[in-house]
């Protein structure tokens, strides 16, 4: 439901079915599959293996007491007690191993029994539920076709879920069941000469495996903190023991950490749900959160070190404040636009993201600035940059400032002092690298190459972006060694059953009325006729059996309520149809009923096929006379697969609207706050180009648009603006008088900080490449691509464009005018 659009029909229908319909709570279904890697499994050995698994589960201590509470319970053949319903081939022998052993002596005996259309209690056999990929002989004159081939046996056990306590007991039993079947699975793998394999899935499996993936990736968070700390300590360090600011670098990382804790705590208090996708934010924020800090510190370092620290801070904020504020604002606006998404996981992620960005901004201009001042005091006190409790010796202190003629020592020559000053005040390596790059970028032939490469990239990646497809595989969010993945793949290969088996619900109508009954049958017929995914009608429909049952003279004389009483007294019909009919306790009228249809023709590798199935069944429902003009339809279909199909149906429109809204809001903010009106002419187009290039790279990386890439793309709008806005703003604020000079000044000042910020973001997401799931690895690919593209466009392409058509004169900000 995290990806189901808010307000969708599927959600409202599910709430009705689960809370208001009156149907018994859907039991917790445990699924087991026994196969031989595609080989024919028919014979005596297959059912024996089924009994082995089944008995291992039934022999668990808590199984019988729990199943005695089942509202769908069947009577156990051997004990005579109520037990959980079971679908498997063992029902041909009343789920009794002793009965099986006393009646089956050969493969032919087993096959002949499994080929029968009815069980011993005359309940019809739904072969798709118990055997996979069946084939029959072609003997025309044989009354009962004989099975000749099958690739799997299936077991379904239904645990009760009548209330919260029983549901918890069922969930606890599932854990014990998983332990038991894991042991059987391992034993079969190690059994010499055995070709049978066991795969399984219970209700808690997906959550357990997904949480295992998340827990397995939790060590990556402290790894990110460690990597970023090492990077910042190295970046802030110098050879000079006093002027080295390694501890300040660590303080920069702590600043981001405190921001994360503050914003997450605030969201917890408000009650915003914490989802699995929200856990990717720390990796991203550790990277981008340091950008503002690098810009503030970079500008502070370029100012005259002989000035008072407070004066330097004031001048630093005066020069960088608007840039840091504007990038924070644009990022916040981009994430705020994501809060308008109807997809819950995106909305909640953005609700965590934009307060985090605001908090990082506030901590950067308060907490980190205070750390700078404290570090300046440390330097004046001649204390070690890493071990602040220790003062540096006299000889080192001389090089760090203070009196150059210590008592008892020789007086240094002017040349020696000049050499020391040059060594201490030597520009950082990054600044020197950006100065070299700026000179190269001003050469005409280099500019031609850059523009040619950028245009070629845009053309090629734009074409690549048009090839993106919408797709989602549940296995992508699971650990690579997950047993759930094995079950899903085995189901695709060795059964013809489908995950899409919708319930057809009939409600709000008098179902004793013959006209309503005709409308119900017509609805079923139209679903089969107009929904391509549905080949045939339901295997069992209470109304069909009810009409046949009451088609006698004696029954026709009775009222509908009396007829229904007699119908549900039948031992077979009570089991098959009883759970699918809800009756009014006072009058015995039907208030709701249901049946199942199989969407066996849905192609789960094709999103269009799934969306078409969703929309075509909805179209048929909307055209029913009893549904027309009503918000709550009387005839509906519902499947849990509709939840993800609803996402597929809106993802393209959602992505387009989120992208356009984000770019428009960022561009308008640039127009309002930049010192020159022309700034937005560079911000908007460059962000659009970056976004197109990013989608093109995703297609080249063979990443389809699914829930995780969708979340990454929505987030990317709020992150890519930094690479553009910082550079444009510094260009407009530059005091130089020519375009080339303004570009060189921009690259040598802001460019160095942006470059370091990009490197820090890369370091922040690199640990995601070690994730055990494709979820975090996909985010890794998205943000690595974003950083590389952002740095290329912000530090290479944009400077070239500004050197050619950038505004020469900039209007002063109102605060300075």
mmCIF file of C-alpha atoms in Angstrom, residues 212-474:
data_model
loop_
_atom_site.group_PDB
_atom_site.id
_atom_site.type_symbol
_atom_site.label_atom_id
_atom_site.label_comp_id
_atom_site.label_asym_id
_atom_site.label_seq_id
_atom_site.Cartn_x
_atom_site.Cartn_y
_atom_site.Cartn_z
ATOM 1 C CA UNK A 212 16.628 -8.674 6.856
ATOM 2 C CA UNK A 213 17.881 -6.705 3.887
ATOM 3 C CA UNK A 214 17.475 -3.417 5.743
ATOM 4 C CA UNK A 215 19.114 -4.749 8.916
ATOM 5 C CA UNK A 216 21.899 -6.189 6.803
ATOM 6 C CA UNK A 217 22.461 -2.753 5.304
ATOM 7 C CA UNK A 218 22.327 -0.845 8.615
ATOM 8 C CA UNK A 219 26.121 -1.157 9.085
ATOM 9 C CA UNK A 220 26.421 0.984 5.963
ATOM 10 C CA UNK A 221 25.162 4.008 7.950
ATOM 11 C CA UNK A 222 28.108 4.114 10.381
ATOM 12 C CA UNK A 223 30.314 3.292 7.400
ATOM 13 C CA UNK A 224 29.081 6.461 5.696
ATOM 14 C CA UNK A 225 29.705 8.443 8.871
ATOM 15 C CA UNK A 226 33.227 7.020 9.094
ATOM 16 C CA UNK A 227 34.023 7.644 5.421
ATOM 17 C CA UNK A 228 32.708 11.216 5.540
ATOM 18 C CA UNK A 229 34.580 11.886 8.787
ATOM 19 C CA UNK A 230 37.869 10.667 7.324
ATOM 20 C CA UNK A 231 37.317 12.713 4.171
ATOM 21 C CA UNK A 232 36.490 15.902 6.073
ATOM 22 C CA UNK A 233 39.367 15.471 8.498
ATOM 23 C CA UNK A 234 41.758 15.065 5.557
ATOM 24 C CA UNK A 235 40.264 18.012 3.660
ATOM 25 C CA UNK A 236 40.417 20.337 6.667
ATOM 26 C CA UNK A 237 43.920 19.226 7.683
ATOM 27 C CA UNK A 238 47.241 20.896 6.895
ATOM 28 C CA UNK A 239 50.862 20.050 7.587
ATOM 29 C CA UNK A 240 51.014 22.825 10.141
ATOM 30 C CA UNK A 241 49.913 21.292 13.451
ATOM 31 C CA UNK A 242 48.223 24.474 14.644
ATOM 32 C CA UNK A 243 46.578 25.596 11.411
ATOM 33 C CA UNK A 244 45.416 22.078 10.664
ATOM 34 C CA UNK A 245 41.657 21.941 11.268
ATOM 35 C CA UNK A 246 41.011 18.189 11.340
ATOM 36 C CA UNK A 247 38.723 18.412 14.369
ATOM 37 C CA UNK A 248 36.720 21.132 12.633
ATOM 38 C CA UNK A 249 36.259 18.710 9.743
ATOM 39 C CA UNK A 250 34.879 16.146 12.171
ATOM 40 C CA UNK A 251 32.636 18.879 13.542
ATOM 41 C CA UNK A 252 31.261 19.411 10.031
ATOM 42 C CA UNK A 253 30.116 15.776 9.898
ATOM 43 C CA UNK A 254 28.662 16.047 13.408
ATOM 44 C CA UNK A 255 26.730 19.109 12.215
ATOM 45 C CA UNK A 256 24.975 17.023 9.573
ATOM 46 C CA UNK A 257 24.421 14.171 12.033
ATOM 47 C CA UNK A 258 22.748 16.513 14.537
ATOM 48 C CA UNK A 259 20.592 17.910 11.749
ATOM 49 C CA UNK A 260 19.410 14.423 10.812
ATOM 50 C CA UNK A 261 18.610 13.536 14.412
ATOM 51 C CA UNK A 262 16.722 16.803 14.907
ATOM 52 C CA UNK A 263 14.592 16.559 11.762
ATOM 53 C CA UNK A 264 13.849 12.849 12.198
ATOM 54 C CA UNK A 265 12.875 13.431 15.816
ATOM 55 C CA UNK A 266 10.559 16.246 14.774
ATOM 56 C CA UNK A 267 8.874 14.039 12.175
ATOM 57 C CA UNK A 268 8.474 11.257 14.744
ATOM 58 C CA UNK A 269 6.716 13.688 17.083
ATOM 59 C CA UNK A 270 4.405 14.894 14.316
ATOM 60 C CA UNK A 271 3.640 11.291 13.387
ATOM 61 C CA UNK A 272 4.929 11.069 9.821
ATOM 62 C CA UNK A 273 5.372 7.338 9.062
ATOM 63 C CA UNK A 274 8.939 6.051 8.798
ATOM 64 C CA UNK A 275 9.096 3.743 5.792
ATOM 65 C CA UNK A 276 11.843 1.551 4.445
ATOM 66 C CA UNK A 277 12.493 4.071 1.674
ATOM 67 C CA UNK A 278 13.096 6.833 4.231
ATOM 68 C CA UNK A 279 16.200 4.976 5.346
ATOM 69 C CA UNK A 280 18.034 6.045 2.201
ATOM 70 C CA UNK A 281 17.979 9.690 3.309
ATOM 71 C CA UNK A 282 20.965 9.555 5.711
ATOM 72 C CA UNK A 283 23.190 8.347 2.880
ATOM 73 C CA UNK A 284 22.102 11.230 0.679
ATOM 74 C CA UNK A 285 22.055 13.908 3.367
ATOM 75 C CA UNK A 286 25.543 13.072 4.614
ATOM 76 C CA UNK A 287 26.741 13.886 1.120
ATOM 77 C CA UNK A 288 24.717 16.954 0.193
ATOM 78 C CA UNK A 289 24.532 18.253 3.763
ATOM 79 C CA UNK A 290 28.211 19.105 3.687
ATOM 80 C CA UNK A 291 27.909 21.255 0.562
ATOM 81 C CA UNK A 292 26.869 24.399 2.446
ATOM 82 C CA UNK A 293 29.591 23.800 5.021
ATOM 83 C CA UNK A 294 32.275 23.527 2.344
ATOM 84 C CA UNK A 295 31.044 26.759 0.739
ATOM 85 C CA UNK A 296 31.006 28.655 4.037
ATOM 86 C CA UNK A 297 34.398 27.358 5.122
ATOM 87 C CA UNK A 298 35.933 27.823 1.669
ATOM 88 C CA UNK A 299 34.967 31.491 1.611
ATOM 89 C CA UNK A 300 36.134 31.960 5.214
ATOM 90 C CA UNK A 301 39.557 30.541 4.358
ATOM 91 C CA UNK A 302 39.975 32.917 1.408
ATOM 92 C CA UNK A 303 39.570 36.001 3.585
ATOM 93 C CA UNK A 304 42.451 37.802 5.273
ATOM 94 C CA UNK A 305 43.531 35.595 8.219
ATOM 95 C CA UNK A 306 44.739 38.674 10.095
ATOM 96 C CA UNK A 307 41.172 39.890 10.515
ATOM 97 C CA UNK A 308 39.161 39.202 13.630
ATOM 98 C CA UNK A 309 37.271 35.873 13.467
ATOM 99 C CA UNK A 310 33.898 37.527 14.014
ATOM 100 C CA UNK A 311 34.553 40.033 11.231
ATOM 101 C CA UNK A 312 35.599 37.210 8.906
ATOM 102 C CA UNK A 313 32.417 35.296 9.743
ATOM 103 C CA UNK A 314 30.278 38.368 9.019
ATOM 104 C CA UNK A 315 32.010 38.905 5.700
ATOM 105 C CA UNK A 316 31.749 35.194 4.869
ATOM 106 C CA UNK A 317 28.000 35.112 5.498
ATOM 107 C CA UNK A 318 27.593 38.355 3.557
ATOM 108 C CA UNK A 319 29.262 36.741 0.536
ATOM 109 C CA UNK A 320 27.863 33.219 0.770
ATOM 110 C CA UNK A 321 24.623 33.727 2.681
ATOM 111 C CA UNK A 322 22.409 34.381 -0.340
ATOM 112 C CA UNK A 323 23.970 31.457 -2.210
ATOM 113 C CA UNK A 324 23.505 29.009 0.656
ATOM 114 C CA UNK A 325 20.008 30.329 1.356
ATOM 115 C CA UNK A 326 18.924 30.155 -2.273
ATOM 116 C CA UNK A 327 20.150 26.598 -2.814
ATOM 117 C CA UNK A 328 18.474 25.566 0.440
ATOM 118 C CA UNK A 329 15.256 27.245 -0.663
ATOM 119 C CA UNK A 330 15.283 25.655 -4.102
ATOM 120 C CA UNK A 331 15.998 22.218 -2.640
ATOM 121 C CA UNK A 332 13.213 22.673 -0.100
ATOM 122 C CA UNK A 333 10.791 23.769 -2.816
ATOM 123 C CA UNK A 334 11.722 20.800 -4.981
ATOM 124 C CA UNK A 335 11.138 18.354 -2.125
ATOM 125 C CA UNK A 336 8.015 20.219 -1.036
ATOM 126 C CA UNK A 337 6.586 19.691 -4.509
ATOM 127 C CA UNK A 338 7.144 15.968 -3.947
ATOM 128 C CA UNK A 339 4.907 16.213 -0.875
ATOM 129 C CA UNK A 340 2.018 16.832 -3.266
ATOM 130 C CA UNK A 341 2.454 13.371 -4.760
ATOM 131 C CA UNK A 342 -0.442 10.960 -4.299
ATOM 132 C CA UNK A 343 2.022 8.090 -3.804
ATOM 133 C CA UNK A 344 2.402 7.710 -0.013
ATOM 134 C CA UNK A 345 6.022 6.543 0.031
ATOM 135 C CA UNK A 346 7.098 9.581 -2.017
ATOM 136 C CA UNK A 347 5.045 12.003 0.054
ATOM 137 C CA UNK A 348 6.437 10.680 3.345
ATOM 138 C CA UNK A 349 10.003 10.604 2.050
ATOM 139 C CA UNK A 350 9.772 14.241 0.969
ATOM 140 C CA UNK A 351 8.174 15.142 4.309
ATOM 141 C CA UNK A 352 11.361 13.883 5.947
ATOM 142 C CA UNK A 353 13.690 15.383 3.338
ATOM 143 C CA UNK A 354 12.745 19.045 3.226
ATOM 144 C CA UNK A 355 12.811 19.627 7.036
ATOM 145 C CA UNK A 356 16.179 17.882 7.074
ATOM 146 C CA UNK A 357 17.537 20.310 4.480
ATOM 147 C CA UNK A 358 16.192 23.284 6.471
ATOM 148 C CA UNK A 359 17.740 21.898 9.655
ATOM 149 C CA UNK A 360 21.099 21.391 7.950
ATOM 150 C CA UNK A 361 20.987 25.019 6.784
ATOM 151 C CA UNK A 362 20.216 26.291 10.282
ATOM 152 C CA UNK A 363 22.905 24.157 11.916
ATOM 153 C CA UNK A 364 25.439 25.221 9.258
ATOM 154 C CA UNK A 365 24.999 28.953 9.876
ATOM 155 C CA UNK A 366 24.845 28.583 13.665
ATOM 156 C CA UNK A 367 26.474 25.473 15.100
ATOM 157 C CA UNK A 368 29.209 25.101 12.490
ATOM 158 C CA UNK A 369 29.948 28.842 12.428
ATOM 159 C CA UNK A 370 30.368 28.674 16.200
ATOM 160 C CA UNK A 371 32.810 25.806 15.746
ATOM 161 C CA UNK A 372 34.853 27.966 13.360
ATOM 162 C CA UNK A 373 35.133 30.726 15.957
ATOM 163 C CA UNK A 374 36.114 28.247 18.658
ATOM 164 C CA UNK A 375 38.714 26.768 16.327
ATOM 165 C CA UNK A 376 40.151 30.226 15.736
ATOM 166 C CA UNK A 377 40.536 30.639 19.486
ATOM 167 C CA UNK A 378 42.347 27.291 19.583
ATOM 168 C CA UNK A 379 44.770 28.514 16.934
ATOM 169 C CA UNK A 380 45.456 31.731 18.845
ATOM 170 C CA UNK A 381 46.227 29.631 21.897
ATOM 171 C CA UNK A 382 48.717 27.660 19.816
ATOM 172 C CA UNK A 383 46.953 24.316 20.405
ATOM 173 C CA UNK A 384 47.261 21.207 18.245
ATOM 174 C CA UNK A 385 44.597 20.914 15.530
ATOM 175 C CA UNK A 386 43.828 17.282 16.338
ATOM 176 C CA UNK A 387 44.746 17.067 20.029
ATOM 177 C CA UNK A 388 43.339 20.370 21.222
ATOM 178 C CA UNK A 389 44.380 19.768 24.826
ATOM 179 C CA UNK A 390 48.030 19.908 23.801
ATOM 180 C CA UNK A 391 49.953 23.047 23.004
ATOM 181 C CA UNK A 392 52.420 22.966 20.143
ATOM 182 C CA UNK A 393 56.142 23.492 20.852
ATOM 183 C CA UNK A 394 57.767 26.873 20.384
ATOM 184 C CA UNK A 395 59.386 26.062 17.083
ATOM 185 C CA UNK A 396 56.058 25.027 15.517
ATOM 186 C CA UNK A 397 54.321 27.975 17.082
ATOM 187 C CA UNK A 398 56.699 30.336 15.372
ATOM 188 C CA UNK A 399 55.515 29.064 12.014
ATOM 189 C CA UNK A 400 51.906 29.401 13.032
ATOM 190 C CA UNK A 401 52.083 33.047 13.928
ATOM 191 C CA UNK A 402 53.208 35.161 16.859
ATOM 192 C CA UNK A 403 56.674 36.590 17.596
ATOM 193 C CA UNK A 404 59.260 35.520 15.030
ATOM 194 C CA UNK A 405 62.176 36.249 17.425
ATOM 195 C CA UNK A 406 61.790 33.979 20.434
ATOM 196 C CA UNK A 407 63.989 34.499 23.389
ATOM 197 C CA UNK A 408 67.172 32.507 23.320
ATOM 198 C CA UNK A 409 66.761 31.639 19.633
ATOM 199 C CA UNK A 410 68.271 33.038 16.486
ATOM 200 C CA UNK A 411 66.323 35.718 14.604
ATOM 201 C CA UNK A 412 64.946 34.451 11.299
ATOM 202 C CA UNK A 413 65.843 36.288 8.126
ATOM 203 C CA UNK A 414 63.184 38.054 6.097
ATOM 204 C CA UNK A 415 63.604 35.471 3.315
ATOM 205 C CA UNK A 416 63.006 32.578 5.715
ATOM 206 C CA UNK A 417 59.892 34.228 7.104
ATOM 207 C CA UNK A 418 58.679 34.955 3.581
ATOM 208 C CA UNK A 419 59.190 31.292 2.628
ATOM 209 C CA UNK A 420 57.255 30.180 5.714
ATOM 210 C CA UNK A 421 54.386 32.540 4.912
ATOM 211 C CA UNK A 422 54.271 31.268 1.370
ATOM 212 C CA UNK A 423 54.194 27.672 2.576
ATOM 213 C CA UNK A 424 51.462 28.330 5.158
ATOM 214 C CA UNK A 425 49.309 30.522 2.883
ATOM 215 C CA UNK A 426 49.692 28.349 -0.208
ATOM 216 C CA UNK A 427 46.247 27.861 -1.840
ATOM 217 C CA UNK A 428 44.709 24.395 -1.371
ATOM 218 C CA UNK A 429 45.191 21.815 -4.084
ATOM 219 C CA UNK A 430 41.539 22.032 -5.137
ATOM 220 C CA UNK A 431 41.756 25.804 -5.597
ATOM 221 C CA UNK A 432 44.877 25.432 -7.707
ATOM 222 C CA UNK A 433 43.221 22.673 -9.757
ATOM 223 C CA UNK A 434 40.126 24.810 -10.405
ATOM 224 C CA UNK A 435 42.321 27.761 -11.396
ATOM 225 C CA UNK A 436 44.089 25.548 -13.923
ATOM 226 C CA UNK A 437 40.727 24.269 -15.236
ATOM 227 C CA UNK A 438 39.355 27.788 -15.576
ATOM 228 C CA UNK A 439 42.275 28.813 -17.767
ATOM 229 C CA UNK A 440 41.819 25.761 -19.961
ATOM 230 C CA UNK A 441 38.064 26.327 -20.311
ATOM 231 C CA UNK A 442 38.647 29.840 -21.640
ATOM 232 C CA UNK A 443 40.478 28.474 -24.692
ATOM 233 C CA UNK A 444 38.237 28.618 -27.729
ATOM 234 C CA UNK A 445 38.919 25.119 -29.001
ATOM 235 C CA UNK A 446 38.175 23.685 -25.553
ATOM 236 C CA UNK A 447 34.876 25.553 -25.460
ATOM 237 C CA UNK A 448 33.913 24.163 -28.848
ATOM 238 C CA UNK A 449 34.685 20.623 -27.687
ATOM 239 C CA UNK A 450 32.722 21.111 -24.445
ATOM 240 C CA UNK A 451 29.643 22.441 -26.236
ATOM 241 C CA UNK A 452 29.847 19.695 -28.850
ATOM 242 C CA UNK A 453 30.138 16.978 -26.197
ATOM 243 C CA UNK A 454 27.297 18.487 -24.133
ATOM 244 C CA UNK A 455 25.013 18.709 -27.172
ATOM 245 C CA UNK A 456 25.873 15.156 -28.206
ATOM 246 C CA UNK A 457 25.209 13.893 -24.682
ATOM 247 C CA UNK A 458 21.858 15.654 -24.580
ATOM 248 C CA UNK A 459 20.787 14.244 -27.936
ATOM 249 C CA UNK A 460 21.912 10.712 -27.165
ATOM 250 C CA UNK A 461 20.618 10.602 -23.607
ATOM 251 C CA UNK A 462 17.319 12.240 -24.588
ATOM 252 C CA UNK A 463 16.794 9.428 -27.078
ATOM 253 C CA UNK A 464 17.792 6.925 -24.412
ATOM 254 C CA UNK A 465 15.272 8.476 -21.996
ATOM 255 C CA UNK A 466 12.451 7.844 -24.478
ATOM 256 C CA UNK A 467 13.219 4.122 -24.239
ATOM 257 C CA UNK A 468 12.627 3.981 -20.474
ATOM 258 C CA UNK A 469 9.953 1.514 -19.417
ATOM 259 C CA UNK A 470 7.885 1.153 -16.269
ATOM 260 C CA UNK A 471 8.605 -2.101 -14.440
ATOM 261 C CA UNK A 472 8.860 -3.451 -10.924
ATOM 262 C CA UNK A 473 10.032 -6.823 -9.678
ATOM 263 C CA UNK A 474 9.311 -7.678 -6.041
#
